[in-house]
Coordinates of C-alpha atoms in Angstrom, one line a residue:
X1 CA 36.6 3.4 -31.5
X2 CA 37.7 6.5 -32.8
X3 CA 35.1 9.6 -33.9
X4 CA 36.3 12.4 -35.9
X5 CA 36.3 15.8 -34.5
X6 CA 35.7 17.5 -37.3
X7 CA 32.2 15.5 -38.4
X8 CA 29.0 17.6 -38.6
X9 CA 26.8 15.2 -37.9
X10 CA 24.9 16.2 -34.6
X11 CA 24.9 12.4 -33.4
X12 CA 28.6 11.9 -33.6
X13 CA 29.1 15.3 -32.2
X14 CA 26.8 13.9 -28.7
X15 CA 28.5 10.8 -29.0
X16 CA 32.0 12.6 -29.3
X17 CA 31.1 15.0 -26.3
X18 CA 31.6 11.8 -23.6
X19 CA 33.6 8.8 -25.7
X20 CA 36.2 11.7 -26.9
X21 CA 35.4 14.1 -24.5
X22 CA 37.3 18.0 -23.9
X23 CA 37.4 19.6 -20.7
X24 CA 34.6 21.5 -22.1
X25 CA 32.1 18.7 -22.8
X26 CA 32.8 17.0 -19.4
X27 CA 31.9 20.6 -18.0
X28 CA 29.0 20.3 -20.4
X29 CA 27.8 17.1 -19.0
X30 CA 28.2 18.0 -15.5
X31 CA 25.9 21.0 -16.1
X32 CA 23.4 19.3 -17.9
X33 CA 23.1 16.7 -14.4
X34 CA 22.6 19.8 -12.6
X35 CA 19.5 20.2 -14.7
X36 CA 18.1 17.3 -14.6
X37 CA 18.5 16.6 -10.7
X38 CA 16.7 19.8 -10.3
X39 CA 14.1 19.6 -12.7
X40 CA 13.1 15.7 -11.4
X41 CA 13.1 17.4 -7.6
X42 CA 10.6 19.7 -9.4
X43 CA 8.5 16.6 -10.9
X44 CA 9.1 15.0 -7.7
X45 CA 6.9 17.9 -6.1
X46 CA 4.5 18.1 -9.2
X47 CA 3.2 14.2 -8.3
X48 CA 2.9 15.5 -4.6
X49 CA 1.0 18.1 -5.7
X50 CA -1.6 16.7 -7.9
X51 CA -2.4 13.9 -5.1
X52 CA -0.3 11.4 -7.0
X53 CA 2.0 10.0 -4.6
X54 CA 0.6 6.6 -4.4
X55 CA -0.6 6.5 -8.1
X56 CA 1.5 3.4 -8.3
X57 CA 0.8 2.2 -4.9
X58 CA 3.4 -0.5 -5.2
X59 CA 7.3 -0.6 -5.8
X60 CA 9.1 -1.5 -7.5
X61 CA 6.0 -2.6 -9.5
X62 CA 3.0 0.0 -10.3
X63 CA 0.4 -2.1 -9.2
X64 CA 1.1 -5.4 -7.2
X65 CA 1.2 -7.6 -10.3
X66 CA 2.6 -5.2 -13.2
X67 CA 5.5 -2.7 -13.7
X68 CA 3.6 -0.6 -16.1
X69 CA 0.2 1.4 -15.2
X70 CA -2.7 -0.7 -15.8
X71 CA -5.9 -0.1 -14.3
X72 CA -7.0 -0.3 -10.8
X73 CA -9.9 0.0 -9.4
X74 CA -8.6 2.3 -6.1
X75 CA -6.5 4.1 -8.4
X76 CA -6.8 6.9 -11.1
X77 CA -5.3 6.0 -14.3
X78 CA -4.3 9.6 -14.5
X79 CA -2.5 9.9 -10.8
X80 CA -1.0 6.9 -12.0
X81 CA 0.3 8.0 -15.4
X82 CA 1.9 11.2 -13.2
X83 CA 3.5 8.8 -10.4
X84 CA 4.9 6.3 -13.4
X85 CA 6.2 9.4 -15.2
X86 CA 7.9 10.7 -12.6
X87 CA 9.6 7.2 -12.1
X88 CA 10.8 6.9 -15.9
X89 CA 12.4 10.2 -15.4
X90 CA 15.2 8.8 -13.4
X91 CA 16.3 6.9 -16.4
X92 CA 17.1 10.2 -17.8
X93 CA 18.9 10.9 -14.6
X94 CA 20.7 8.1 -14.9
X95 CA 21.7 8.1 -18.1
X96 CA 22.9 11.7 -18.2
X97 CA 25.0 10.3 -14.6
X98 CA 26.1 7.6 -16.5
X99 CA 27.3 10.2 -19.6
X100 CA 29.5 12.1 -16.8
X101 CA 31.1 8.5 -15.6
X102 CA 32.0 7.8 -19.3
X103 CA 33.7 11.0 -19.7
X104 CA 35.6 10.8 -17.0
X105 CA 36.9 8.0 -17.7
X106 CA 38.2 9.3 -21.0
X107 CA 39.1 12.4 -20.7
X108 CA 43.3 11.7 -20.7
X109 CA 44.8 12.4 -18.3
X110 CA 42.7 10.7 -16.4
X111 CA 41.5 12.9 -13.2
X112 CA 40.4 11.1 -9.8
X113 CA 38.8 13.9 -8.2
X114 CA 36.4 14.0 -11.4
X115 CA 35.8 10.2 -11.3
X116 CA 34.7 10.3 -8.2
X117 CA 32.2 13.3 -8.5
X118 CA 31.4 11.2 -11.2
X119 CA 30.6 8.0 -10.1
X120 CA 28.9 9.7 -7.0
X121 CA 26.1 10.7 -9.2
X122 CA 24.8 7.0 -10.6
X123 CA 25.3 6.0 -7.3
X124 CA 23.2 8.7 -5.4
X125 CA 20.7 8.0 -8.3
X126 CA 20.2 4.5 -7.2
X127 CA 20.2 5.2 -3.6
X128 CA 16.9 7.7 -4.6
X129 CA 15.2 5.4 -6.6
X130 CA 15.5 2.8 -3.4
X131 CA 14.2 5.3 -1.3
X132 CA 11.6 6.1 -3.4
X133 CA 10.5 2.6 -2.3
X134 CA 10.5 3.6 0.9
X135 CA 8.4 6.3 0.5
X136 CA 5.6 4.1 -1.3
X137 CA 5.6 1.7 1.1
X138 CA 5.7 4.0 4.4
X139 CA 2.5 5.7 2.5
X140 CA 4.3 8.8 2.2
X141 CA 5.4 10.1 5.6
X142 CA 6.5 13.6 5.7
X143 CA 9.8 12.2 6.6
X144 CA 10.8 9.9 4.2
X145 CA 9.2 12.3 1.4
X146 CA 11.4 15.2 2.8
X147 CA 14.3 13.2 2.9
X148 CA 13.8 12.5 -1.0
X149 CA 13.9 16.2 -1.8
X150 CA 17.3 16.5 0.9
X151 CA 18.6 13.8 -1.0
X152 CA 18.0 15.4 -4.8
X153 CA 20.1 18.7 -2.7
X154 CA 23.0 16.3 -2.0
X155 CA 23.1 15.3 -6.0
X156 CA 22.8 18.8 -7.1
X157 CA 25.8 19.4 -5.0
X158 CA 27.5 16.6 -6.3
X159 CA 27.0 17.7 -10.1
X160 CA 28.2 21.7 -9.4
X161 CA 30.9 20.7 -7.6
X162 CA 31.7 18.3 -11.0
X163 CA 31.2 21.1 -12.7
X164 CA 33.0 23.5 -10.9
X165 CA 35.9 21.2 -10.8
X166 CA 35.9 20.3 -14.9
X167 CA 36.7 23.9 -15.2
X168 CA 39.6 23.9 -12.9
X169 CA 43.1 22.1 -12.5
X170 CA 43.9 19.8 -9.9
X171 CA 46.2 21.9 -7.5
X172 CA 45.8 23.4 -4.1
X173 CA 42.9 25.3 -3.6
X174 CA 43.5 29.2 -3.6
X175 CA 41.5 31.7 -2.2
X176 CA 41.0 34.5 -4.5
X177 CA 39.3 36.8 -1.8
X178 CA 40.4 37.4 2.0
X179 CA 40.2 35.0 4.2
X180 CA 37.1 36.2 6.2
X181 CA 34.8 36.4 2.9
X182 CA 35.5 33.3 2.1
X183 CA 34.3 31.9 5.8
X184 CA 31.6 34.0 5.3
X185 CA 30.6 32.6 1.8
X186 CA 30.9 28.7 4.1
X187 CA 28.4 30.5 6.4
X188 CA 25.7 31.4 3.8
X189 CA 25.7 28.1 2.3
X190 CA 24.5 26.7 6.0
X191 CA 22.2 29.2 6.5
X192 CA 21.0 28.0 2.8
X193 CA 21.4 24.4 3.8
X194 CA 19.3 25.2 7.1
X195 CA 16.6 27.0 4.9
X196 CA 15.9 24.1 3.0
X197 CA 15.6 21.9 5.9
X198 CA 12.8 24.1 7.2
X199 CA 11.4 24.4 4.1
X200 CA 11.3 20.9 3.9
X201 CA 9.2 20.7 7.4
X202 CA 6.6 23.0 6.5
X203 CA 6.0 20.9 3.1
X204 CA 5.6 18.1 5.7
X205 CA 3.3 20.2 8.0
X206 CA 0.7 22.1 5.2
X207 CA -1.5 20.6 2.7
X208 CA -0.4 18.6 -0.9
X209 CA 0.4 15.6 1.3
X210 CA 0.3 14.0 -2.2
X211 CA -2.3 11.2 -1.0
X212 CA -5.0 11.5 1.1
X213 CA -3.1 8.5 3.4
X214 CA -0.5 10.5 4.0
X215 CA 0.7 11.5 7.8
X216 CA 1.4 15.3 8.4
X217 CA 4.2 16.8 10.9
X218 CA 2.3 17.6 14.0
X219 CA 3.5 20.8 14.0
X220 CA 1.6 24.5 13.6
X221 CA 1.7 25.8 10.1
X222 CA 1.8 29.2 11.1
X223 CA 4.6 28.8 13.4
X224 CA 6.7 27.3 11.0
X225 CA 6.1 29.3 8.3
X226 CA 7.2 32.1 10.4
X227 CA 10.2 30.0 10.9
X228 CA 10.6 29.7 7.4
X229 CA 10.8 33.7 6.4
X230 CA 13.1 34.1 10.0
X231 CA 15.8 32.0 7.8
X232 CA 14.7 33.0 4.7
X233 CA 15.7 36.7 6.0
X234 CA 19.0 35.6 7.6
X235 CA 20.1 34.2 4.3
X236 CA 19.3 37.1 2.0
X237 CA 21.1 39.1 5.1
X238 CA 23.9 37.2 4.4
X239 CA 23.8 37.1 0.5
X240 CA 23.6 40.9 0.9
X241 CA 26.8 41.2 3.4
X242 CA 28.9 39.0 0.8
X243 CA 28.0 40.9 -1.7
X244 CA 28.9 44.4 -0.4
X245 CA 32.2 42.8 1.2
X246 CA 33.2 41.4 -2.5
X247 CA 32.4 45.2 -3.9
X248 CA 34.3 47.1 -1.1
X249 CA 37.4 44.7 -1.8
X250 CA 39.3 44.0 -4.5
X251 CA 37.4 40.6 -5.7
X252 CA 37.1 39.2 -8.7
X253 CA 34.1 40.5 -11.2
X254 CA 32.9 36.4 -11.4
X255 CA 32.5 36.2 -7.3
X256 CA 30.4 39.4 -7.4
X257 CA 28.0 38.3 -10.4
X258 CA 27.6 35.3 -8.4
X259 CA 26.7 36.8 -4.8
X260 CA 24.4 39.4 -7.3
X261 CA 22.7 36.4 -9.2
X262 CA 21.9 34.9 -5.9
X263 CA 20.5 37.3 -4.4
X264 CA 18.0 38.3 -7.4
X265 CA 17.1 34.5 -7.1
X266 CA 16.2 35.0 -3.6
X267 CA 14.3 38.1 -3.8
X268 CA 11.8 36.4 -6.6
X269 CA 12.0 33.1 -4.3
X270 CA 10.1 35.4 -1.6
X271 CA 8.1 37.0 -3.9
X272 CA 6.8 33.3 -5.0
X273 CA 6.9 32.3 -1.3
X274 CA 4.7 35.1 0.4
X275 CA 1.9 34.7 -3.1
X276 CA 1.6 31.4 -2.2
X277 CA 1.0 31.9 1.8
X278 CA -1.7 34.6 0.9
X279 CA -3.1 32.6 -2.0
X280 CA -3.8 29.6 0.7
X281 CA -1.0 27.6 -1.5
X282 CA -1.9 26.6 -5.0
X283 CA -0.6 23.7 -6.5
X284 CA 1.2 25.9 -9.4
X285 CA 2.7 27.5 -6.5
X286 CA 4.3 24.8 -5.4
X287 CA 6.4 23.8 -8.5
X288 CA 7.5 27.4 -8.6
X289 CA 8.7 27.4 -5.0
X290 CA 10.2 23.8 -5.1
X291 CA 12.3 25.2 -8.6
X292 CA 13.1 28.5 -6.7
X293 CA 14.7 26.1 -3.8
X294 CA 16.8 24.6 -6.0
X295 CA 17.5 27.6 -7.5
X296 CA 18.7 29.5 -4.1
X297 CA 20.8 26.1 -3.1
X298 CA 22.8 25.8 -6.7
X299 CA 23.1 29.6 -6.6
X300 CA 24.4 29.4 -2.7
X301 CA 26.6 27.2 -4.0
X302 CA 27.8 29.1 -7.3
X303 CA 28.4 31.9 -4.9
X304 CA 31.1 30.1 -2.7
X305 CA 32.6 28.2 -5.2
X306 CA 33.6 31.3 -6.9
X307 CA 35.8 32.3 -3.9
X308 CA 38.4 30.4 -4.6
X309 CA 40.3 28.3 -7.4
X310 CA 42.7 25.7 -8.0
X311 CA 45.0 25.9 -10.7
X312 CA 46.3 22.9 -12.6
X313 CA 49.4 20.8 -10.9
X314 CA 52.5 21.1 -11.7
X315 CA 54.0 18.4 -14.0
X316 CA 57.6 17.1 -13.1
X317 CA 59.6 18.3 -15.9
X318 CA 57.7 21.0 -17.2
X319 CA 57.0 25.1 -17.0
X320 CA 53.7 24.6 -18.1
X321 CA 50.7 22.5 -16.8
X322 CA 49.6 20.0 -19.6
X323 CA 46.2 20.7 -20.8
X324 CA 43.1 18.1 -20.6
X325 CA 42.8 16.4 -23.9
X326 CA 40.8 13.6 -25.3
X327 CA 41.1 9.6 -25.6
X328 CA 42.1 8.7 -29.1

């Protein structure tokens, strides 16, 4: 199947973008399943938040004799609509995982390290959708809710990294600042890592179990939203000693809008954060807080990855690394 590159019409353009696919779509493609892991983490929280979490009390059926919402007599049609929603949005997922996979596997010459990034992603999106079973049917323990939104973090790092890499040859990786900044840009991605942990245990511990069934971490809320802002501080410490150690050295103007974006993330992250402490945490809130998390983990990330490179392997019998081109 051939598609010409020069047709205007938007469909064969999309269709071109992962059957005929550039270097520049598969980057495209890799960016736009960073979006939609994030944005279904978000959803995730918006049916905790609205008490929908057992609108389809049943997987993976709604309701114990139908895969669509139909009504129930313990359940509102409306919490039910929100939970089934939420569950026909990792079709979109998966589709935009499977659109990654597909370009891959066309783009010539043919790249492992990107087939594997991309075949990580339908495969992580199964794995959630099976664990959103789990959550149903353990009635939405903190636990196995937390470990859903832990889960969406590991997919998010799967698709940057695709990204990062679709941008970048195949060679040994090269620092492109000294070697300490660069430890130190592992470090704040840890302390990021570790924030969203505890971010995921005071979810667990305060209210928006998502049904009133649920289980809560026996834990005080106080005490670990205290918790919360210690980390919170220690990363924007470290976002702020990354940033001053790119500027005082000679390092590249990309690593520096990075550390700079993150740390303008984090800032309105706290600002959302502390409003929704003193507001006694409304639902709204929430969304904000869970998109800001993302936010501050794909930005941790942006941040490192912009330390070093890799620039495209040499080819045996050439001065000049051949560029990515399409499948015929």
């Amino acid at each position: 199947m051939k598609l010409s590159s020069d047709n205007p019409h938007p469909l064969a353009r999309f269709l071109r973008s992962f059957w005929a696919p550039t270097a520049r779509s598969m980057r495209g493609w890799a960016m736009a399943s960073v979006v939609v892991n994030a944005g279904i983490a978000v959803t995730g929280a918006g049916v905790r938040v609205t008490g929908s979490g057992l609108g389809c009390p049943t997987w993976p059926k709604c309701t114990p004799d139908s895969f669509v919402p139909v009504a129930h007599p313990e359940v509102s049609m409306i919490n039910m609509a929100v939970e089934f929603g939420n569950r026909l949005l990792t079709f979109l997922v998966l589709a935009v995982g499977a659109a990654c996979v597909i370009a891959a596997l066309r783009l010539a010459p043919r790249r492992r390290s990107l087939l594997t990034l991309a075949w990580l992603q339908p495969v992580g999106i199964l794995l959630q959708a099976l664990w959103g079973g789990v959550v149903v049917r353990t009635l939405l323990n903190p636990f196995t809710v937390g470990m859903h939104f832990i889960l969406s973090v590991g997919l998010m790092s799967v698709c940057w990294l695709l990204y990062v890499r679709s941008g970048e040859g195949d060679g040994p990786v090269r620092r492109v600042v000294h070697r300490d900044i660069r430890r130190l840009g592992h470090v704040l991605v840890a302390a990021a890592f570790t924030l969203v942990v505890v971010g995921v245990m005071v979810s667990g511990t305060g209210p928006h179990s998502g049904d009133e069934l649920a289980s809560r971490f026996d834990l005080d809320i106080e005490a670990m939203a205290r918790l919360h802002a210690d980390v919170a501080y220690l990363v924007v410490g470290l976002t702020f000693a990354l940033l001053f150690a790119l500027h005082v050295s000679a390092a590249p103007r990309a690593a520096k809008r990075a550390a700079a974006a993150l740390l303008a993330v984090e800032f309105a992250q706290g600002v959302i954060g502390y409003t929704q402490w003193f507001l006694a945490v409304p639902a709204a809130l929430v969304l904000l807080h869970v998109l800001g998390a993302s936010l501050v983990w794909i930005f941790a990330l942006r941040a490192a990855t912009s330390l070093r490179t890799r620039d495209a392997a040499p080819v045996p019998g050439r001065h000049a690394p051949a560029q990515a081109t399409a499948v015929a």
